Coordinates of C-alpha atoms in Angstrom, one line a residue:
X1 CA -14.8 -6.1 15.9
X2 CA -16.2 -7.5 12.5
X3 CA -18.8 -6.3 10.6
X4 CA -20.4 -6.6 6.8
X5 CA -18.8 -4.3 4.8
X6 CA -21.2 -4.6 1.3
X7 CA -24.8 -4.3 0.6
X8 CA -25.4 -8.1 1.0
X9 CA -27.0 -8.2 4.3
X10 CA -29.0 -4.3 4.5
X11 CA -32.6 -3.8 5.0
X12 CA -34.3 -3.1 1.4
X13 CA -34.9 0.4 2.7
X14 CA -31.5 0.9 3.2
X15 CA -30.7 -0.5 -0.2
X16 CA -32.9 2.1 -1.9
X17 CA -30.8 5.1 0.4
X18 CA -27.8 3.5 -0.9
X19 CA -28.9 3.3 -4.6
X20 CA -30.2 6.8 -4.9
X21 CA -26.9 8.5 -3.0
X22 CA -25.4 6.1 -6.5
X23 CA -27.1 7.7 -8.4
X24 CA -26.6 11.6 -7.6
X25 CA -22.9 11.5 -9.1
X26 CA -23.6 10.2 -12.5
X27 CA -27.1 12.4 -12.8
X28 CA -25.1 15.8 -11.7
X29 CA -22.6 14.8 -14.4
X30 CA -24.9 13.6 -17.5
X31 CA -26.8 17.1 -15.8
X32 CA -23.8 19.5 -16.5
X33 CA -23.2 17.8 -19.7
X34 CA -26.7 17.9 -21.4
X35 CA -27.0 21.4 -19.9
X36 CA -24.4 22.8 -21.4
X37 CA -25.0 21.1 -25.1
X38 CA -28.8 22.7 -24.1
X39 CA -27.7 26.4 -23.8
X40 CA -25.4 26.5 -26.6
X41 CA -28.6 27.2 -28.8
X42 CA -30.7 29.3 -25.8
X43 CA -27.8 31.5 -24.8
X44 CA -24.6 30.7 -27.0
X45 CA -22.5 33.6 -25.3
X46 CA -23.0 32.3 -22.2
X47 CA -22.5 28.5 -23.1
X48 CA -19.2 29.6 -24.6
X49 CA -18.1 31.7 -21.3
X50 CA -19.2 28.6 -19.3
X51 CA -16.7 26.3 -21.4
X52 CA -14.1 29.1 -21.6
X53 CA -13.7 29.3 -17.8
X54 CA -13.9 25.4 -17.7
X55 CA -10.5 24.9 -19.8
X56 CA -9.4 27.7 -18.1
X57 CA -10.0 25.9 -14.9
X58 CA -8.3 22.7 -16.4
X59 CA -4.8 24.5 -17.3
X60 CA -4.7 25.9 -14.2
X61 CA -5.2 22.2 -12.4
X62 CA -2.8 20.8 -14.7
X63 CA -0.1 23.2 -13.8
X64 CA -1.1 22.7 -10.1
X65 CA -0.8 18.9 -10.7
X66 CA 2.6 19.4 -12.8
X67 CA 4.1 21.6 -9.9
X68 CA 3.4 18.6 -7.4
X69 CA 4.7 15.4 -9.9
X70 CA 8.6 17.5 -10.1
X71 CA 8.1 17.8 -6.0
X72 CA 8.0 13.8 -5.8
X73 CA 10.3 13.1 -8.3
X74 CA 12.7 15.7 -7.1
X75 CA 11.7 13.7 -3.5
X76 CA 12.7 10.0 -5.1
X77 CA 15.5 11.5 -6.8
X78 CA 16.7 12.5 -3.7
X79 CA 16.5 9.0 -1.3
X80 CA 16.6 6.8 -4.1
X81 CA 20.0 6.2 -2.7
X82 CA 19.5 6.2 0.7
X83 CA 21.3 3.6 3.0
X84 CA 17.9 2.5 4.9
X85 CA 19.5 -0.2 6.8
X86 CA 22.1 3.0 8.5
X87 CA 19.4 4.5 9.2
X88 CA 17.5 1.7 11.2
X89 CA 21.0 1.7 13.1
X90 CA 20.2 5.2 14.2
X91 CA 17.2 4.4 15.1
X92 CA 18.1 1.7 17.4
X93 CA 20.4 3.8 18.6
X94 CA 18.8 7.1 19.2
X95 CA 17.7 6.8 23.2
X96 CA 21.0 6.9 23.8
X97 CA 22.9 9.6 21.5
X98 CA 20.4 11.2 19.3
X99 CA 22.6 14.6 19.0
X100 CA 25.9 12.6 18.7
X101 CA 24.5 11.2 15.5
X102 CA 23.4 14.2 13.9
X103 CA 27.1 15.9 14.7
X104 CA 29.0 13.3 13.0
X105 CA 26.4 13.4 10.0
X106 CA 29.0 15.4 7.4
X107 CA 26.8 16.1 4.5
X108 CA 27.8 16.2 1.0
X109 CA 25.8 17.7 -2.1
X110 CA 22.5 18.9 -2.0
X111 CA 20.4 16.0 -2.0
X112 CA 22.3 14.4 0.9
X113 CA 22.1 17.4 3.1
X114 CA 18.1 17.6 2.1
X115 CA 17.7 13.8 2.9
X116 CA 19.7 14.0 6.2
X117 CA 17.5 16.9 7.1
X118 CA 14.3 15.1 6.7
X119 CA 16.0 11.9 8.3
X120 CA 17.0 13.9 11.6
X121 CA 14.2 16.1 11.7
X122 CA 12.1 13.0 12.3
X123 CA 14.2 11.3 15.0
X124 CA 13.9 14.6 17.0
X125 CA 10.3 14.0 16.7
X126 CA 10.4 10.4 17.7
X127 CA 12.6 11.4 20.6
X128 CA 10.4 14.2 21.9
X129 CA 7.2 12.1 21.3
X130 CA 8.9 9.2 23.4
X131 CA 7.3 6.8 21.6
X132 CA 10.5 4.2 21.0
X133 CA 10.4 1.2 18.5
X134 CA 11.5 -2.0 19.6
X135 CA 14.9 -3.1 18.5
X136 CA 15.0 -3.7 14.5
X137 CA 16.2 -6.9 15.4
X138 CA 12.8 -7.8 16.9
X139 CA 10.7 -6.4 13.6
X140 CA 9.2 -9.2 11.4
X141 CA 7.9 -8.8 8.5
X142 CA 4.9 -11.1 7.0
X143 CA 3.6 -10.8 3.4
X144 CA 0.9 -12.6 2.2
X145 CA 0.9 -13.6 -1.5
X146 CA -2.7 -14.4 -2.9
X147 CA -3.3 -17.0 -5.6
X148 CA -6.1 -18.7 -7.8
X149 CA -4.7 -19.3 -11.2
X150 CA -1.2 -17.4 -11.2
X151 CA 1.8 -19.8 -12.2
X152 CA 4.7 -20.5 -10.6
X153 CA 6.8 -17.8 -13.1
X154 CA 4.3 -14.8 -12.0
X155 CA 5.3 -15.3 -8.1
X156 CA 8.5 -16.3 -8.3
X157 CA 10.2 -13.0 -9.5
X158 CA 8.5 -11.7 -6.5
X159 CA 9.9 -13.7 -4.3
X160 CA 13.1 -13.7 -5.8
X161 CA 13.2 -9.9 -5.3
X162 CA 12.3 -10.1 -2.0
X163 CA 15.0 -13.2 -1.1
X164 CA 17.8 -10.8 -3.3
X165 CA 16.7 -8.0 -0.8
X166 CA 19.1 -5.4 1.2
X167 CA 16.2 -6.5 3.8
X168 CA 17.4 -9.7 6.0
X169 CA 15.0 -12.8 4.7
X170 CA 15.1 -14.3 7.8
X171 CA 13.0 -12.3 9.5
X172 CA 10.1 -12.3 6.7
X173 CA 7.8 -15.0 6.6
X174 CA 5.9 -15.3 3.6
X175 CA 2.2 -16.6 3.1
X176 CA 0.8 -17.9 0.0
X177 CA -3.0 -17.7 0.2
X178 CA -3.7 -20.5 -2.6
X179 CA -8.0 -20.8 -3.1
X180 CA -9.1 -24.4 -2.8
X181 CA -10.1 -24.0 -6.2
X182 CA -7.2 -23.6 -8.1
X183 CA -5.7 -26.0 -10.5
X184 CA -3.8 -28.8 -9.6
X185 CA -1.0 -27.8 -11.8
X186 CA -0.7 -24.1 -9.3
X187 CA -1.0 -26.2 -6.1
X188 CA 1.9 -27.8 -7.6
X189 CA 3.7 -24.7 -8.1
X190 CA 3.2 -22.9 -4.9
X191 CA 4.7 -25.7 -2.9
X192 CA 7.8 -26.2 -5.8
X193 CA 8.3 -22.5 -4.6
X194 CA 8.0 -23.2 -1.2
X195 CA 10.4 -26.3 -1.1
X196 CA 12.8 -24.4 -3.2
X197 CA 12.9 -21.3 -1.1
X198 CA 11.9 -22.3 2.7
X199 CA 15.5 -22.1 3.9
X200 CA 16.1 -18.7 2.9
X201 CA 13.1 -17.3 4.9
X202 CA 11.7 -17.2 8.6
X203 CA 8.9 -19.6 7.0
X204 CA 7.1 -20.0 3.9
X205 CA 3.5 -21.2 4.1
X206 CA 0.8 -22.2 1.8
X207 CA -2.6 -21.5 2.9
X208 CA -5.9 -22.9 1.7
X209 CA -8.7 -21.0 1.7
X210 CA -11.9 -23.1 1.5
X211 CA -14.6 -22.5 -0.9
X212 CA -18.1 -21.1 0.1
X213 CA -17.3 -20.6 3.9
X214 CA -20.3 -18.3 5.2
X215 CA -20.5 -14.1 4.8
X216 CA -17.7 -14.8 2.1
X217 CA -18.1 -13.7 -1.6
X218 CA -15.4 -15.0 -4.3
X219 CA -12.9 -12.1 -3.6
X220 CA -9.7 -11.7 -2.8
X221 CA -10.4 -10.1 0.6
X222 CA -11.6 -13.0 2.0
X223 CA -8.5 -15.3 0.7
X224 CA -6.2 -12.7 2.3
X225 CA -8.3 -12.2 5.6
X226 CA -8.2 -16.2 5.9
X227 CA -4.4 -16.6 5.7
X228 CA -3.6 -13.5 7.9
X229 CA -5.6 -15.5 10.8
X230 CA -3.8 -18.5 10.2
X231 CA -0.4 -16.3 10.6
X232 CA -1.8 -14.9 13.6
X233 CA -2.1 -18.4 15.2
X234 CA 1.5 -18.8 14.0
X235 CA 2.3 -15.8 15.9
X236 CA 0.9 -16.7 19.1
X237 CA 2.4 -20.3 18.9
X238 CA 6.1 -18.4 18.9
X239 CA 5.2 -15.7 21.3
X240 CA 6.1 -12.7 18.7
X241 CA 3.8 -9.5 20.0
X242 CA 1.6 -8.6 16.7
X243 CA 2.7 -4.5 17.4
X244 CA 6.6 -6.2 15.9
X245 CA 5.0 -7.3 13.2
X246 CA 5.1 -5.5 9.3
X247 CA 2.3 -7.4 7.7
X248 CA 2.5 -6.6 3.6
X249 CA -0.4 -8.0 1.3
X250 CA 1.1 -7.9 -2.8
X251 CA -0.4 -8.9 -5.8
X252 CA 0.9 -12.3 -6.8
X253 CA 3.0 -10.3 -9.7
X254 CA 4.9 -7.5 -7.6
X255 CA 8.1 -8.0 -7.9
X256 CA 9.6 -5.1 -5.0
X257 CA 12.8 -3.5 -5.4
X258 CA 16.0 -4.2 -3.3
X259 CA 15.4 -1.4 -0.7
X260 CA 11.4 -2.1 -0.3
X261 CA 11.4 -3.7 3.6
X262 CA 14.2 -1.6 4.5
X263 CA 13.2 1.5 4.0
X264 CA 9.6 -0.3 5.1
X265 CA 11.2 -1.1 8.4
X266 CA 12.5 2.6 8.6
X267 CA 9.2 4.7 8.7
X268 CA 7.8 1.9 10.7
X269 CA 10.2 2.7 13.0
X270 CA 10.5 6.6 12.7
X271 CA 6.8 7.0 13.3
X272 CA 5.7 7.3 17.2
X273 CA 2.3 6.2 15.9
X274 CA 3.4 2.9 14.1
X275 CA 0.2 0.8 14.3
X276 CA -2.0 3.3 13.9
X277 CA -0.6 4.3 10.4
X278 CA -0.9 2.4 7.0
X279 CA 2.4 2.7 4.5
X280 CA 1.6 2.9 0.9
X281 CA 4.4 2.6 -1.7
X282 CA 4.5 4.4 -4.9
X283 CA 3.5 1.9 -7.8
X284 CA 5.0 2.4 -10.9
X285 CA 4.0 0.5 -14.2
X286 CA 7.1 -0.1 -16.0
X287 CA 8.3 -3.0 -15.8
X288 CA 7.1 -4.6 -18.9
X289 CA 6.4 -1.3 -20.8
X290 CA 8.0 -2.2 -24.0
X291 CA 5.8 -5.3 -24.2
X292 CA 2.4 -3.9 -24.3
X293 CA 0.6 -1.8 -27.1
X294 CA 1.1 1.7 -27.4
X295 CA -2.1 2.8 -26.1
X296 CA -1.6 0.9 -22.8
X297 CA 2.2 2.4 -22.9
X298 CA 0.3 6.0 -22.4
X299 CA -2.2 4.5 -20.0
X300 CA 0.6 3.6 -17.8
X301 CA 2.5 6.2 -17.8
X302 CA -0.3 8.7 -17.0
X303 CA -1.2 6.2 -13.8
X304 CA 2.3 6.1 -12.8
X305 CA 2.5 10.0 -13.0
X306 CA -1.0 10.1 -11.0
X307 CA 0.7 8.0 -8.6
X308 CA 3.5 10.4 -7.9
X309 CA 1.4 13.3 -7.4
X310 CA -0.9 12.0 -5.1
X311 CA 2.0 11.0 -2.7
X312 CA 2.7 14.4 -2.4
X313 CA -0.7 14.6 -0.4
X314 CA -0.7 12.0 2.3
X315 CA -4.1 13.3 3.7
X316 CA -5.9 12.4 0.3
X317 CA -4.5 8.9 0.6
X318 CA -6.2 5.8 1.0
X319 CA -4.4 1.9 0.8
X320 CA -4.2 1.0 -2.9
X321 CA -3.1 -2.3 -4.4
X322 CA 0.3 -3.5 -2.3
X323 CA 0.1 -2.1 0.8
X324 CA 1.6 -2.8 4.5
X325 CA 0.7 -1.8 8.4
X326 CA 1.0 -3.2 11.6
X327 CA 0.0 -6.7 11.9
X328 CA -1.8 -5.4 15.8
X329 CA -3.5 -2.8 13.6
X330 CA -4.9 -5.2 10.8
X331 CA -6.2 -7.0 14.0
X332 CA -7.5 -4.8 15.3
X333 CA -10.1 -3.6 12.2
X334 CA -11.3 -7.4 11.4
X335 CA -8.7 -7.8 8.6
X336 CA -9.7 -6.9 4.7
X337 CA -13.5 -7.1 3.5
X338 CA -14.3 -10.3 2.9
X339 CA -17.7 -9.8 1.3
X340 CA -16.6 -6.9 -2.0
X341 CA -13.5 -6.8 -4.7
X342 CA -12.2 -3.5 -3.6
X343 CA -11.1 -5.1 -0.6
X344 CA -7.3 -2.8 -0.6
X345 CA -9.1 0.2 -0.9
X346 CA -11.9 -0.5 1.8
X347 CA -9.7 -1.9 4.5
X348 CA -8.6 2.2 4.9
X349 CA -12.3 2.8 5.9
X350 CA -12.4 0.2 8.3
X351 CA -11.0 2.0 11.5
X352 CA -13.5 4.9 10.7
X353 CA -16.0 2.0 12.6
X354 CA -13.8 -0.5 14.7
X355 CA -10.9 2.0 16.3
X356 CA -11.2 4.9 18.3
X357 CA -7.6 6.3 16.2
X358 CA -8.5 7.0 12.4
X359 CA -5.9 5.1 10.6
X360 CA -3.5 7.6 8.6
X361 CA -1.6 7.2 5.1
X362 CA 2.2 7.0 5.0
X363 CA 3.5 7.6 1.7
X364 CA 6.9 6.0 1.9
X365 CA 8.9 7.2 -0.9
X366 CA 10.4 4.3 -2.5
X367 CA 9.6 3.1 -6.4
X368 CA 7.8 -0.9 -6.6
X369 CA 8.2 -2.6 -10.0
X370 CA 5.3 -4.5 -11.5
X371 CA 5.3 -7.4 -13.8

């Protein structure tokens, strides 16, 4: 099913609907705002209660918040050494001696006993639910890579980090969506990177998304929607079922670390509702900290720290920035917004219209580094 995400094809009346539901937001807030300013000179006591119980209100969030950002750390502390590519191995394993492998499972420490808890906990689960993956040898994973003016030095590392990956290369297959419109000097530089790293991968492929194609606007959505057809006709051609398929869309400038598609791989395989779920990873924005002013030093830290708390709350999620999910699922909901920028965030609405099972967030708990 496909249908137009944005405003551009609504009835004026509807436009108006949409406008005015804009507008309530911002009016309550300039509302509260000149309201309060208002009664600090008609009733000052009570304008001073009202702000009283509002910082009030704020120190209590912010210890609320502060309780949740120790949980996730404590939580990556704890599986930030995690051997992911075991685990798959138990997985693969599990029809056949699920409580033989949690009997020779000798724990040591705290944070392996916690970890191993968690791990096993969720193979009973998958066992009881009877909902088996295929084998991890059968699991490919495709990421798509968009492009318009980004150089050969802003994708390579991320490549590179995928190649250097505990993850087996040769069953990724990554997809550069290059616009038509890009320079000649980044068409150039895809395909340098896809001569000099084609034989470490299942495939690299440069796609070309046309310019003005109908019901498109000049968005990102519609380059990545564009190259995720063309992998599907790859797909097909080599009779790989699209439910064993990982489908990953980055920014051209993530750069994931070591563990990313294995421990990707993992809670795609732990989860008995696999392509109905969407896995978000934890985005961190560190990587060039010590290059950038301070004031965009605090800025990042503060989103990181966001970040980690909302993992903590995988019912509040929604698909942000780099983000994976089953290649049947991303099928199955038309693909990303081609028509609106926010194309990462909307594709999470998506299934609210074209499946009968809501798509859920899966917070994987594994750190990406950004460029």
């Amino acid at each position: 099913m496909d249908f137009i995400y944005s405003r551009y094809n609504i009835s004026d009346d509807e436009k108006k609907k949409e406008r005015i539901l804009e507008i309530i937001p911002g009016a309550l807030s300039w509302s509260i705002i000149i309201g309060v300013c208002a009664l600090s000179f008609i009733k000052p006591i009570l304008a001073a209660v009202i702000m009283v119980s509002f910082i009030l209100y704020w120190v209590l969030r912010l210890i609320y918040m502060n309780i949740f950002l120790v949980i996730s750390y404590m939580r990556l502390t704890i599986e930030k050494d995690t051997d992911w590519m075991k685990r798959i191995e138990e997985i693969d394993e599990i029809e056949a001696n699920i409580n033989k492998l949690c009997r020779k499972s000798v724990s040591r420490g705290i944070k392996n006993r916690i970890s191993n808890f968690i791990h096993y906990k969720q193979l009973y689960n998958l066992k009881k639910s009877g909902q088996f993956p295929v084998k991890s040898e059968n699991i490919y994973h495709i990421v798509i890579i968009p492009v318009i003016k980004e150089k050969k030095y802003v994708v390579e590392p991320g490549i590179l980090g995928i190649k250097k990956g505990k993850y087996q290369p040769s069953r990724i297959m990554i997809v550069i969506a290059a616009e038509e419109s890009a320079t000649n000097d980044v068409k150039e530089d895809m395909e340098k990177l896809r001569e000099g790293y084609k034989k470490d991968f299942l495939d690299i492929m440069i796609v070309r998304h046309p310019n003005n194609i109908a019901g498109e606007a000049a968005v990102k959505g519609a380059n990545t929607t564009f190259a995720a057809k063309y992998a599907s006709r790859y797909l097909k051609e080599r009779n790989i079922p699209y439910e064993n398929v990982i489908v990953s869309c980055f920014d051209a400038d993530t750069v994931p670390k070591s563990d990313y598609f294995s421990c990707l791989t993992y809670h795609y395989m732990i989860n008995p509702r696999r392509t109905a779920v969407s896995f978000q990873p934890i985005p961190v924005y560190h990587n060039n900290i010590l290059d950038v002013p301070g004031f965009a030093r605090i800025i990042d830290i503060g989103t990181s720290f966001f970040q980690l708390i909302e993992a903590t709350n995988p019912r509040k999620l929604v698909t942000f920035s780099s983000h994976s999910m089953s290649f049947k699922a991303l099928v199955g909901i038309g693909y990303w917004p081609s028509d609106m920028i926010s194309d990462d965030s909307a594709i999470f609405g998506k299934p609210l219209y074209t499946m009968t099972v809501i798509i859920k967030q899966c917070p994987y708990i594994l750190l990406s580094q950004w460029i």
